[in-house]
Amino acid sequence: MTGDSRRRALAGGGATGVVHGRWEHGSDFHLTLPRGDADAFPWGRGPVTLWGSGRDALRAVIRRGRQHRGWRRLHCPSFYCQDVVRALAREIDVVLYAESPLEPAPALPRPAAHEVLLVVNVYGLRPRPELPGGAVIEDHTHDPWSDWACSSQAEYAVVSLRKTLPLPDGGALWSPRSAPLPEERAMTSAHAQACLDRLSAMALKTRYLEGRRVAKAAFRALAVAGERAVGAGDAPSGVSGYTRAALPALPTARWRRARSGNRAALRAALGDLPGVSVLDTPFAVTLVFHGTGADERRDRARAALADARVYAAVLWPLESAAVGGIPAEHADLARRLLTLQCDFRYTRRDMMVVAERVRRICAAS
C-alpha cells in the first residue's frame, strides 16, 4: 500500500493495510472525517438531542420520566452492558427480564403506569417486536440505521454513537412518538476530560497506523482512561463540540453497507470452525465456543488473536452483575463469546486475513 492509498484508507475508505508492521484489526476507532455523502440523522421526523454517551441519554430521559411521569421501575434485559445497567440503577429501580442473543425474542413485559421498559436490539439481531404498550425506550446502538430504528414506534429511542462511528463520545436521543425530550446540557468537566483523552487517543492512533513514531502504549492509556470515565459522572453530560460538529458530516449509510459487505465476506471465509459456531448479525461476526472448557478455549483464542493483532471484543462480560437476576446460562454464554468487528475501516482483504488467523487459532485452541 502506498502512502497515498494509506491516507485514503485512514480517511474512511477502507483498511489500514500492512505497512511498517502496523496492520491491526479491532479495538477503538482512529480519527477520521471523510469526504462524501452525509446522512447521520435519519431517525423519525422530530428533533434529535445529543448527549455525552448513550448512558447519559438514557439517564436523562429516565430522570425526566421520574419527574414528570412518576417512573419508579425500569424493566431491563438480562443480557446487556453492565456498566450501563450500573449507571441506570443509580437513577431508578432496575429489574431484569430474561433475554439473550441465542434465544428467541422473549415476550416483553408490559410496564405498569409507574414503570418503563427498555428494549435492546442486541447485536442488531432482533426483528421489530410487537410493543406491549406503556412507556418504552429502545436502544439501537448495535444497528443505529436499521429500518426498525428509523421507523420506531417507541416513546423514546437512544443510540450510543461511539460504538459504530469514529467519534470520541456521543449519544443520540429522540422520540418517534413526539414525546417531550429532556433539554440538552453542557458538557460536565469530567466528561470534557474523558472526551479529550479519547479524542487524543484517536488522533495518535491515526498517526500510529500511518507508520509514524507513536508509541502504542501512549494512545492505549489515553483510550482506556477516557472510556472508563465516559458516562460515569453524577449527572448526565452534554456532548462534545467535536461530535456535534462532525456527526452530520459522516456517511453513515455508506458505512453501514461496508459493514454488511465485510461481515458477509468474513462469515464466508471462516467456514466451519472446530468447537465454534458463528453468530452472523448486522453488528459484527460473533464466535460462540461450545463444549467442555469452552470458556477457557475462548480466553486462549482471544489472547492468541491479540498476539496476532486481531483484537476481539467481549460483549458483554456478565460476571460482575450490576443488579441481581441474570440467569446462570446467560452469564455462561457471555464467557463463551468473541466478537469480530467488520466496520468501514476494513476491506475484504482484511477480512480474509482475519479469517485465516481465526481458523488457525481456533484449530489450535
mmCIF file of C-alpha atoms in Angstrom:
data_model
loop_
_atom_site.group_PDB
_atom_site.id
_atom_site.type_symbol
_atom_site.label_atom_id
_atom_site.label_comp_id
_atom_site.label_asym_id
_atom_site.label_seq_id
_atom_site.Cartn_x
_atom_site.Cartn_y
_atom_site.Cartn_z
ATOM 1 C CA MET A 1 0.000 0.000 0.000
ATOM 2 C CA THR A 2 1.422 3.374 -0.991
ATOM 3 C CA GLY A 3 1.463 6.440 1.222
ATOM 4 C CA ASP A 4 -1.421 7.964 -0.744
ATOM 5 C CA SER A 5 -3.532 4.819 -0.568
ATOM 6 C CA ARG A 6 -2.822 4.529 3.157
ATOM 7 C CA ARG A 7 -4.021 8.079 3.715
ATOM 8 C CA ARG A 8 -7.199 7.379 1.710
ATOM 9 C CA ALA A 9 -7.841 4.254 3.766
ATOM 10 C CA LEU A 10 -7.361 6.035 7.064
ATOM 11 C CA ALA A 11 -9.732 8.770 5.884
ATOM 12 C CA GLY A 12 -12.567 6.279 5.823
ATOM 13 C CA GLY A 13 -12.220 4.437 2.556
ATOM 14 C CA GLY A 14 -11.051 1.049 3.773
ATOM 15 C CA ALA A 15 -8.343 -0.853 5.564
ATOM 16 C CA THR A 16 -5.204 0.377 7.179
ATOM 17 C CA GLY A 17 -3.121 -2.210 5.339
ATOM 18 C CA VAL A 18 0.203 -3.798 6.249
ATOM 19 C CA VAL A 19 2.908 -1.143 6.326
ATOM 20 C CA HIS A 20 5.783 -0.987 8.829
ATOM 21 C CA GLY A 21 4.114 -3.845 10.726
ATOM 22 C CA ARG A 22 1.197 -1.586 11.629
ATOM 23 C CA TRP A 23 -1.715 -3.722 10.439
ATOM 24 C CA GLU A 24 -4.258 -4.469 13.127
ATOM 25 C CA HIS A 25 -7.916 -5.306 13.397
ATOM 26 C CA GLY A 26 -10.461 -4.259 16.009
ATOM 27 C CA SER A 27 -10.265 -2.104 19.120
ATOM 28 C CA ASP A 28 -11.010 1.637 19.147
ATOM 29 C CA PHE A 29 -11.526 3.813 16.084
ATOM 30 C CA HIS A 30 -8.799 6.062 14.757
ATOM 31 C CA LEU A 31 -9.673 9.679 13.948
ATOM 32 C CA THR A 32 -11.176 10.256 10.526
ATOM 33 C CA LEU A 33 -13.566 12.761 8.970
ATOM 34 C CA PRO A 34 -14.108 11.620 5.380
ATOM 35 C CA ARG A 35 -15.484 13.379 2.366
ATOM 36 C CA GLY A 36 -18.704 12.133 0.871
ATOM 37 C CA ASP A 37 -22.423 11.920 1.358
ATOM 38 C CA ALA A 38 -23.613 12.701 4.874
ATOM 39 C CA ASP A 39 -26.772 11.195 6.338
ATOM 40 C CA ALA A 40 -26.372 10.908 10.086
ATOM 41 C CA PHE A 41 -29.876 11.930 11.229
ATOM 42 C CA PRO A 42 -32.463 9.621 9.643
ATOM 43 C CA TRP A 43 -34.428 8.959 12.836
ATOM 44 C CA GLY A 44 -38.065 9.982 12.697
ATOM 45 C CA ARG A 45 -39.392 13.404 11.873
ATOM 46 C CA GLY A 46 -38.818 15.213 15.162
ATOM 47 C CA PRO A 47 -35.774 16.608 16.936
ATOM 48 C CA VAL A 48 -32.752 14.565 17.984
ATOM 49 C CA THR A 49 -30.957 15.589 21.167
ATOM 50 C CA LEU A 50 -27.274 14.810 21.726
ATOM 51 C CA TRP A 51 -25.643 13.674 24.958
ATOM 52 C CA GLY A 52 -22.202 12.716 26.165
ATOM 53 C CA SER A 53 -22.888 8.994 25.765
ATOM 54 C CA GLY A 54 -25.707 6.534 25.298
ATOM 55 C CA ARG A 55 -25.965 6.021 29.040
ATOM 56 C CA ASP A 56 -26.123 9.800 29.556
ATOM 57 C CA ALA A 57 -29.062 9.885 27.137
ATOM 58 C CA LEU A 58 -30.771 7.037 28.986
ATOM 59 C CA ARG A 59 -30.177 8.656 32.371
ATOM 60 C CA ALA A 60 -31.527 11.979 31.101
ATOM 61 C CA VAL A 61 -34.784 10.515 29.776
ATOM 62 C CA ILE A 62 -35.249 8.381 32.902
ATOM 63 C CA ARG A 63 -34.797 11.454 35.096
ATOM 64 C CA ARG A 64 -37.441 13.221 33.053
ATOM 65 C CA GLY A 65 -39.763 10.237 33.341
ATOM 66 C CA ARG A 66 -39.309 10.106 37.096
ATOM 67 C CA GLN A 67 -40.074 13.806 37.435
ATOM 68 C CA HIS A 68 -42.970 14.122 35.005
ATOM 69 C CA ARG A 69 -44.395 10.593 34.693
ATOM 70 C CA GLY A 70 -43.735 9.072 38.093
ATOM 71 C CA TRP A 71 -41.497 6.282 36.741
ATOM 72 C CA ARG A 72 -40.120 4.201 39.614
ATOM 73 C CA ARG A 73 -39.006 0.968 37.954
ATOM 74 C CA LEU A 74 -37.143 0.024 34.758
ATOM 75 C CA HIS A 75 -37.504 -3.391 33.093
ATOM 76 C CA CYS A 76 -34.118 -4.168 31.525
ATOM 77 C CA PRO A 77 -32.914 -7.199 29.517
ATOM 78 C CA SER A 78 -30.621 -9.587 31.355
ATOM 79 C CA PHE A 79 -28.055 -9.729 28.511
ATOM 80 C CA TYR A 80 -26.886 -6.123 28.442
ATOM 81 C CA CYS A 81 -23.844 -3.974 29.194
ATOM 82 C CA GLN A 82 -23.390 -3.991 32.966
ATOM 83 C CA ASP A 83 -21.725 -0.559 33.001
ATOM 84 C CA VAL A 84 -24.937 0.840 31.548
ATOM 85 C CA VAL A 85 -27.118 -1.115 33.982
ATOM 86 C CA ARG A 86 -24.982 0.126 36.864
ATOM 87 C CA ALA A 87 -25.454 3.733 35.722
ATOM 88 C CA LEU A 88 -29.220 3.270 35.323
ATOM 89 C CA ALA A 89 -29.532 1.652 38.750
ATOM 90 C CA ARG A 90 -28.316 4.940 40.233
ATOM 91 C CA GLU A 91 -31.396 6.606 38.730
ATOM 92 C CA ILE A 92 -34.220 4.069 39.129
ATOM 93 C CA ASP A 93 -35.043 0.614 40.475
ATOM 94 C CA VAL A 94 -33.943 -1.912 37.815
ATOM 95 C CA VAL A 95 -35.498 -5.359 37.377
ATOM 96 C CA LEU A 96 -34.418 -7.819 34.695
ATOM 97 C CA TYR A 97 -36.343 -9.832 32.161
ATOM 98 C CA ALA A 98 -34.625 -12.821 30.509
ATOM 99 C CA GLU A 99 -33.222 -12.269 27.020
ATOM 100 C CA SER A 100 -30.095 -13.440 25.241
ATOM 101 C CA PRO A 101 -28.962 -13.319 21.587
ATOM 102 C CA LEU A 102 -29.070 -17.116 21.204
ATOM 103 C CA GLU A 103 -32.681 -17.431 22.324
ATOM 104 C CA PRO A 104 -35.893 -16.482 20.514
ATOM 105 C CA ALA A 105 -37.105 -12.968 21.199
ATOM 106 C CA PRO A 106 -38.938 -13.015 24.526
ATOM 107 C CA ALA A 107 -42.453 -11.923 25.303
ATOM 108 C CA LEU A 108 -41.849 -8.390 26.527
ATOM 109 C CA PRO A 109 -43.196 -7.412 29.951
ATOM 110 C CA ARG A 110 -45.931 -4.798 29.912
ATOM 111 C CA PRO A 111 -44.845 -1.874 32.086
ATOM 112 C CA ALA A 112 -47.291 -0.574 34.667
ATOM 113 C CA ALA A 113 -48.108 3.120 34.901
ATOM 114 C CA HIS A 114 -45.091 3.803 37.143
ATOM 115 C CA GLU A 115 -42.724 1.652 35.068
ATOM 116 C CA VAL A 116 -40.759 1.878 31.829
ATOM 117 C CA LEU A 117 -39.497 -0.909 29.565
ATOM 118 C CA LEU A 118 -36.066 -0.915 27.904
ATOM 119 C CA VAL A 119 -35.942 -2.919 24.655
ATOM 120 C CA VAL A 120 -32.459 -3.538 23.208
ATOM 121 C CA ASN A 121 -31.667 -4.664 19.676
ATOM 122 C CA VAL A 122 -28.671 -6.727 20.823
ATOM 123 C CA TYR A 123 -26.112 -7.136 18.005
ATOM 124 C CA GLY A 124 -28.768 -5.707 15.667
ATOM 125 C CA LEU A 125 -30.159 -9.236 15.610
ATOM 126 C CA ARG A 126 -33.763 -8.770 16.675
ATOM 127 C CA PRO A 127 -36.747 -8.310 14.384
ATOM 128 C CA ARG A 128 -39.035 -5.427 15.240
ATOM 129 C CA PRO A 129 -41.105 -6.605 18.228
ATOM 130 C CA GLU A 130 -44.753 -6.049 18.985
ATOM 131 C CA LEU A 131 -44.508 -3.443 21.728
ATOM 132 C CA PRO A 132 -46.637 -4.263 24.772
ATOM 133 C CA GLY A 133 -47.963 -0.754 25.433
ATOM 134 C CA GLY A 134 -46.944 1.607 28.176
ATOM 135 C CA ALA A 135 -43.694 3.559 28.310
ATOM 136 C CA VAL A 136 -40.940 2.024 26.133
ATOM 137 C CA ILE A 137 -37.350 3.087 25.417
ATOM 138 C CA GLU A 138 -35.458 1.318 22.613
ATOM 139 C CA ASP A 139 -31.658 1.047 22.420
ATOM 140 C CA HIS A 140 -30.474 0.808 18.790
ATOM 141 C CA THR A 141 -26.739 1.138 19.432
ATOM 142 C CA HIS A 142 -25.750 -2.033 17.547
ATOM 143 C CA ASP A 143 -27.611 -1.084 14.354
ATOM 144 C CA PRO A 144 -28.461 2.634 14.541
ATOM 145 C CA TRP A 145 -29.670 2.912 10.938
ATOM 146 C CA SER A 146 -31.808 -0.209 10.689
ATOM 147 C CA ASP A 147 -35.328 0.010 9.311
ATOM 148 C CA TRP A 148 -36.589 -0.623 12.841
ATOM 149 C CA ALA A 149 -34.557 2.266 14.302
ATOM 150 C CA CYS A 150 -35.561 4.666 11.551
ATOM 151 C CA SER A 151 -39.283 3.904 11.847
ATOM 152 C CA SER A 152 -39.550 3.053 15.531
ATOM 153 C CA GLN A 153 -42.887 3.380 17.310
ATOM 154 C CA ALA A 154 -41.435 3.531 20.825
ATOM 155 C CA GLU A 155 -41.884 6.531 23.046
ATOM 156 C CA TYR A 156 -38.124 7.092 23.135
ATOM 157 C CA ALA A 157 -35.095 5.688 21.348
ATOM 158 C CA VAL A 158 -31.371 6.022 22.011
ATOM 159 C CA VAL A 159 -28.064 5.257 20.285
ATOM 160 C CA SER A 160 -24.524 5.275 21.662
ATOM 161 C CA LEU A 161 -22.671 6.850 18.751
ATOM 162 C CA ARG A 162 -19.056 5.999 19.550
ATOM 163 C CA LYS A 163 -19.695 2.242 19.256
ATOM 164 C CA THR A 164 -20.240 2.360 15.474
ATOM 165 C CA LEU A 165 -18.752 5.742 14.448
ATOM 166 C CA PRO A 166 -15.267 7.301 14.731
ATOM 167 C CA LEU A 167 -16.330 9.780 17.418
ATOM 168 C CA PRO A 168 -14.859 10.325 20.880
ATOM 169 C CA ASP A 169 -18.260 10.488 22.581
ATOM 170 C CA GLY A 170 -21.926 10.911 21.882
ATOM 171 C CA GLY A 171 -25.393 9.563 22.492
ATOM 172 C CA ALA A 172 -28.493 10.409 20.472
ATOM 173 C CA LEU A 173 -31.996 10.536 21.955
ATOM 174 C CA TRP A 174 -35.221 11.071 20.044
ATOM 175 C CA SER A 175 -38.921 10.382 20.394
ATOM 176 C CA PRO A 176 -40.597 8.555 17.484
ATOM 177 C CA ARG A 177 -43.943 9.489 19.063
ATOM 178 C CA SER A 178 -43.030 13.162 19.584
ATOM 179 C CA ALA A 179 -42.963 12.884 23.364
ATOM 180 C CA PRO A 180 -41.243 15.730 25.230
ATOM 181 C CA LEU A 181 -37.449 15.363 25.361
ATOM 182 C CA PRO A 182 -35.135 16.390 28.188
ATOM 183 C CA GLU A 183 -33.279 19.575 27.399
ATOM 184 C CA GLU A 184 -29.700 19.199 26.235
ATOM 185 C CA ARG A 185 -26.967 20.087 28.705
ATOM 186 C CA ALA A 186 -23.465 21.472 28.549
ATOM 187 C CA MET A 187 -20.557 19.095 28.938
ATOM 188 C CA THR A 188 -19.565 18.347 32.509
ATOM 189 C CA SER A 189 -15.909 18.923 33.386
ATOM 190 C CA ALA A 190 -15.423 15.185 33.954
ATOM 191 C CA HIS A 191 -16.851 14.359 30.546
ATOM 192 C CA ALA A 192 -14.742 17.054 28.887
ATOM 193 C CA GLN A 193 -11.606 15.365 30.243
ATOM 194 C CA ALA A 194 -12.822 11.923 29.169
ATOM 195 C CA CYS A 195 -13.561 13.235 25.689
ATOM 196 C CA LEU A 196 -10.160 14.933 25.454
ATOM 197 C CA ASP A 197 -8.461 11.653 26.395
ATOM 198 C CA ARG A 198 -10.416 9.685 23.807
ATOM 199 C CA LEU A 199 -10.001 12.242 21.039
ATOM 200 C CA SER A 200 -6.260 12.423 21.726
ATOM 201 C CA ALA A 201 -6.047 8.631 21.606
ATOM 202 C CA MET A 202 -7.885 8.547 18.274
ATOM 203 C CA ALA A 203 -5.584 11.172 16.737
ATOM 204 C CA LEU A 204 -2.466 9.375 17.958
ATOM 205 C CA LYS A 205 -3.782 6.039 16.686
ATOM 206 C CA THR A 206 -4.174 7.541 13.216
ATOM 207 C CA ARG A 207 -0.515 8.543 13.237
ATOM 208 C CA TYR A 208 0.466 5.128 14.591
ATOM 209 C CA LEU A 209 -1.380 3.344 11.777
ATOM 210 C CA GLU A 210 0.309 5.623 9.253
ATOM 211 C CA GLY A 211 3.640 4.287 10.468
ATOM 212 C CA ARG A 212 4.663 7.369 12.453
ATOM 213 C CA ARG A 213 6.799 7.163 15.579
ATOM 214 C CA VAL A 214 3.958 6.949 18.086
ATOM 215 C CA ALA A 215 4.065 4.509 20.986
ATOM 216 C CA LYS A 216 1.010 2.301 21.093
ATOM 217 C CA ALA A 217 1.065 2.284 24.895
ATOM 218 C CA ALA A 218 0.642 6.072 24.890
ATOM 219 C CA PHE A 219 -2.636 6.169 22.976
ATOM 220 C CA ARG A 220 -3.950 2.998 24.583
ATOM 221 C CA ALA A 221 -3.553 4.511 28.056
ATOM 222 C CA LEU A 222 -5.493 7.586 26.970
ATOM 223 C CA ALA A 223 -8.215 5.483 25.324
ATOM 224 C CA VAL A 224 -8.671 3.300 28.422
ATOM 225 C CA ALA A 225 -8.778 6.286 30.778
ATOM 226 C CA GLY A 226 -11.282 8.091 28.587
ATOM 227 C CA GLU A 227 -13.541 5.073 28.157
ATOM 228 C CA ARG A 228 -13.551 4.404 31.901
ATOM 229 C CA ALA A 229 -14.725 7.971 32.591
ATOM 230 C CA VAL A 230 -17.401 8.289 29.884
ATOM 231 C CA GLY A 231 -20.863 8.391 31.400
ATOM 232 C CA ALA A 232 -19.542 7.970 34.944
ATOM 233 C CA GLY A 233 -20.396 11.408 36.364
ATOM 234 C CA ASP A 234 -23.075 12.239 38.907
ATOM 235 C CA ALA A 235 -25.216 13.963 36.266
ATOM 236 C CA PRO A 236 -25.835 13.281 32.559
ATOM 237 C CA SER A 237 -23.412 15.222 30.396
ATOM 238 C CA GLY A 238 -23.909 17.008 27.137
ATOM 239 C CA VAL A 239 -21.965 16.082 24.015
ATOM 240 C CA SER A 240 -18.595 17.457 22.931
ATOM 241 C CA GLY A 241 -18.345 20.224 20.367
ATOM 242 C CA TYR A 242 -16.315 17.908 18.135
ATOM 243 C CA THR A 243 -19.005 15.230 17.952
ATOM 244 C CA ARG A 244 -21.798 17.765 17.492
ATOM 245 C CA ALA A 245 -19.944 19.255 14.501
ATOM 246 C CA ALA A 246 -18.625 16.014 12.995
ATOM 247 C CA LEU A 247 -21.707 13.790 13.230
ATOM 248 C CA PRO A 248 -23.733 15.496 10.452
ATOM 249 C CA ALA A 249 -20.758 15.087 8.079
ATOM 250 C CA LEU A 250 -20.485 11.292 8.389
ATOM 251 C CA PRO A 251 -21.572 8.951 5.543
ATOM 252 C CA THR A 252 -23.422 6.554 7.800
ATOM 253 C CA ALA A 253 -25.423 4.808 5.055
ATOM 254 C CA ARG A 254 -22.273 4.043 3.067
ATOM 255 C CA TRP A 255 -20.521 2.817 6.178
ATOM 256 C CA ARG A 256 -23.444 0.562 7.078
ATOM 257 C CA ARG A 257 -23.232 -1.017 3.602
ATOM 258 C CA ALA A 258 -19.482 -1.511 4.053
ATOM 259 C CA ARG A 259 -20.079 -3.251 7.396
ATOM 260 C CA SER A 260 -22.647 -5.560 5.796
ATOM 261 C CA GLY A 261 -20.316 -6.493 2.927
ATOM 262 C CA ASN A 262 -17.360 -7.096 5.231
ATOM 263 C CA ARG A 263 -19.471 -9.179 7.559
ATOM 264 C CA ALA A 264 -20.656 -11.419 4.723
ATOM 265 C CA ALA A 265 -17.100 -11.821 3.451
ATOM 266 C CA LEU A 266 -15.753 -12.725 6.899
ATOM 267 C CA ARG A 267 -18.541 -15.184 7.597
ATOM 268 C CA ALA A 268 -17.969 -16.968 4.304
ATOM 269 C CA ALA A 269 -14.196 -17.069 4.785
ATOM 270 C CA LEU A 270 -14.426 -18.518 8.311
ATOM 271 C CA GLY A 271 -16.181 -21.655 7.120
ATOM 272 C CA ASP A 272 -16.717 -24.342 9.765
ATOM 273 C CA LEU A 273 -14.667 -23.914 12.937
ATOM 274 C CA PRO A 274 -13.979 -26.805 15.349
ATOM 275 C CA GLY A 275 -15.995 -26.408 18.538
ATOM 276 C CA VAL A 276 -17.190 -22.954 17.495
ATOM 277 C CA SER A 277 -20.395 -21.724 15.883
ATOM 278 C CA VAL A 278 -20.701 -18.345 14.208
ATOM 279 C CA LEU A 279 -23.418 -15.832 15.018
ATOM 280 C CA ASP A 280 -23.807 -13.568 11.982
ATOM 281 C CA THR A 281 -25.518 -10.294 12.892
ATOM 282 C CA PRO A 282 -25.765 -6.759 11.450
ATOM 283 C CA PHE A 283 -23.360 -5.504 14.128
ATOM 284 C CA ALA A 284 -20.468 -7.947 13.731
ATOM 285 C CA VAL A 285 -19.465 -11.599 13.496
ATOM 286 C CA THR A 286 -19.533 -13.297 16.892
ATOM 287 C CA LEU A 287 -17.847 -16.615 17.690
ATOM 288 C CA VAL A 288 -19.669 -18.896 20.136
ATOM 289 C CA PHE A 289 -17.419 -21.523 21.771
ATOM 290 C CA HIS A 290 -19.048 -24.836 22.733
ATOM 291 C CA GLY A 291 -18.215 -27.984 24.654
ATOM 292 C CA THR A 292 -16.077 -28.817 27.666
ATOM 293 C CA GLY A 293 -13.818 -25.961 28.717
ATOM 294 C CA ALA A 294 -15.377 -23.601 26.167
ATOM 295 C CA ASP A 295 -14.743 -20.527 28.303
ATOM 296 C CA GLU A 296 -11.054 -21.400 28.693
ATOM 297 C CA ARG A 297 -10.706 -22.076 24.965
ATOM 298 C CA ARG A 298 -12.359 -18.698 24.323
ATOM 299 C CA ASP A 299 -9.818 -16.980 26.578
ATOM 300 C CA ARG A 300 -6.878 -18.732 24.914
ATOM 301 C CA ALA A 301 -8.183 -17.856 21.469
ATOM 302 C CA ARG A 302 -8.678 -14.221 22.436
ATOM 303 C CA ALA A 303 -5.123 -13.954 23.768
ATOM 304 C CA ALA A 304 -3.671 -15.651 20.678
ATOM 305 C CA LEU A 305 -5.675 -13.403 18.365
ATOM 306 C CA ALA A 306 -4.404 -10.337 20.210
ATOM 307 C CA ASP A 307 -0.845 -11.600 19.705
ATOM 308 C CA ALA A 308 -1.740 -11.779 16.001
ATOM 309 C CA ARG A 309 -3.082 -8.182 16.130
ATOM 310 C CA VAL A 310 -6.715 -9.189 15.909
ATOM 311 C CA TYR A 311 -8.454 -7.575 18.874
ATOM 312 C CA ALA A 312 -11.738 -9.367 19.509
ATOM 313 C CA ALA A 313 -14.306 -7.846 21.865
ATOM 314 C CA VAL A 314 -16.361 -9.456 24.630
ATOM 315 C CA LEU A 315 -19.955 -8.148 24.541
ATOM 316 C CA TRP A 316 -20.640 -8.267 27.355
ATOM 317 C CA PRO A 317 -18.942 -9.625 30.494
ATOM 318 C CA LEU A 318 -21.709 -10.514 32.964
ATOM 319 C CA GLU A 319 -19.690 -11.790 35.948
ATOM 320 C CA SER A 320 -19.861 -8.503 37.887
ATOM 321 C CA ALA A 321 -23.614 -8.088 37.772
ATOM 322 C CA ALA A 322 -24.947 -4.597 38.426
ATOM 323 C CA VAL A 323 -28.246 -5.996 39.755
ATOM 324 C CA GLY A 324 -29.412 -9.477 40.642
ATOM 325 C CA GLY A 325 -31.364 -11.739 38.334
ATOM 326 C CA ILE A 326 -29.016 -12.578 35.442
ATOM 327 C CA PRO A 327 -29.749 -16.218 34.514
ATOM 328 C CA ALA A 328 -26.758 -18.515 35.000
ATOM 329 C CA GLU A 329 -26.976 -19.672 31.373
ATOM 330 C CA HIS A 330 -26.628 -16.066 30.164
ATOM 331 C CA ALA A 331 -23.530 -15.488 32.292
ATOM 332 C CA ASP A 332 -22.138 -18.752 30.919
ATOM 333 C CA LEU A 333 -22.869 -17.669 27.351
ATOM 334 C CA ALA A 334 -21.089 -14.352 27.885
ATOM 335 C CA ARG A 335 -17.948 -16.278 28.893
ATOM 336 C CA ARG A 336 -18.011 -18.126 25.553
ATOM 337 C CA LEU A 337 -18.402 -15.226 23.090
ATOM 338 C CA LEU A 338 -15.888 -13.288 20.987
ATOM 339 C CA THR A 339 -16.942 -10.504 18.619
ATOM 340 C CA LEU A 340 -15.005 -9.596 15.455
ATOM 341 C CA GLN A 341 -15.525 -6.117 14.025
ATOM 342 C CA CYS A 342 -16.448 -5.692 10.348
ATOM 343 C CA ASP A 343 -16.831 -1.918 10.045
ATOM 344 C CA PHE A 344 -15.789 0.566 7.340
ATOM 345 C CA ARG A 345 -12.148 0.605 8.453
ATOM 346 C CA TYR A 346 -11.563 -2.703 6.685
ATOM 347 C CA THR A 347 -11.616 -4.191 3.200
ATOM 348 C CA ARG A 348 -12.434 -7.691 2.010
ATOM 349 C CA ARG A 349 -8.698 -8.379 2.047
ATOM 350 C CA ASP A 350 -8.603 -7.579 5.758
ATOM 351 C CA MET A 351 -11.491 -9.954 6.337
ATOM 352 C CA MET A 352 -9.507 -12.722 4.619
ATOM 353 C CA VAL A 353 -6.508 -12.036 6.905
ATOM 354 C CA VAL A 354 -8.720 -12.109 9.985
ATOM 355 C CA ALA A 355 -10.436 -15.319 8.867
ATOM 356 C CA GLU A 356 -7.121 -17.098 8.276
ATOM 357 C CA ARG A 357 -5.862 -16.174 11.742
ATOM 358 C CA VAL A 358 -9.125 -17.152 13.421
ATOM 359 C CA ARG A 359 -9.179 -20.529 11.655
ATOM 360 C CA ARG A 360 -5.583 -21.274 12.606
ATOM 361 C CA ILE A 361 -6.017 -20.240 16.234
ATOM 362 C CA CYS A 362 -9.360 -21.987 16.745
ATOM 363 C CA ALA A 363 -7.882 -25.193 15.352
ATOM 364 C CA ALA A 364 -5.046 -24.963 17.902
ATOM 365 C CA SER A 365 -7.121 -23.929 20.914
#
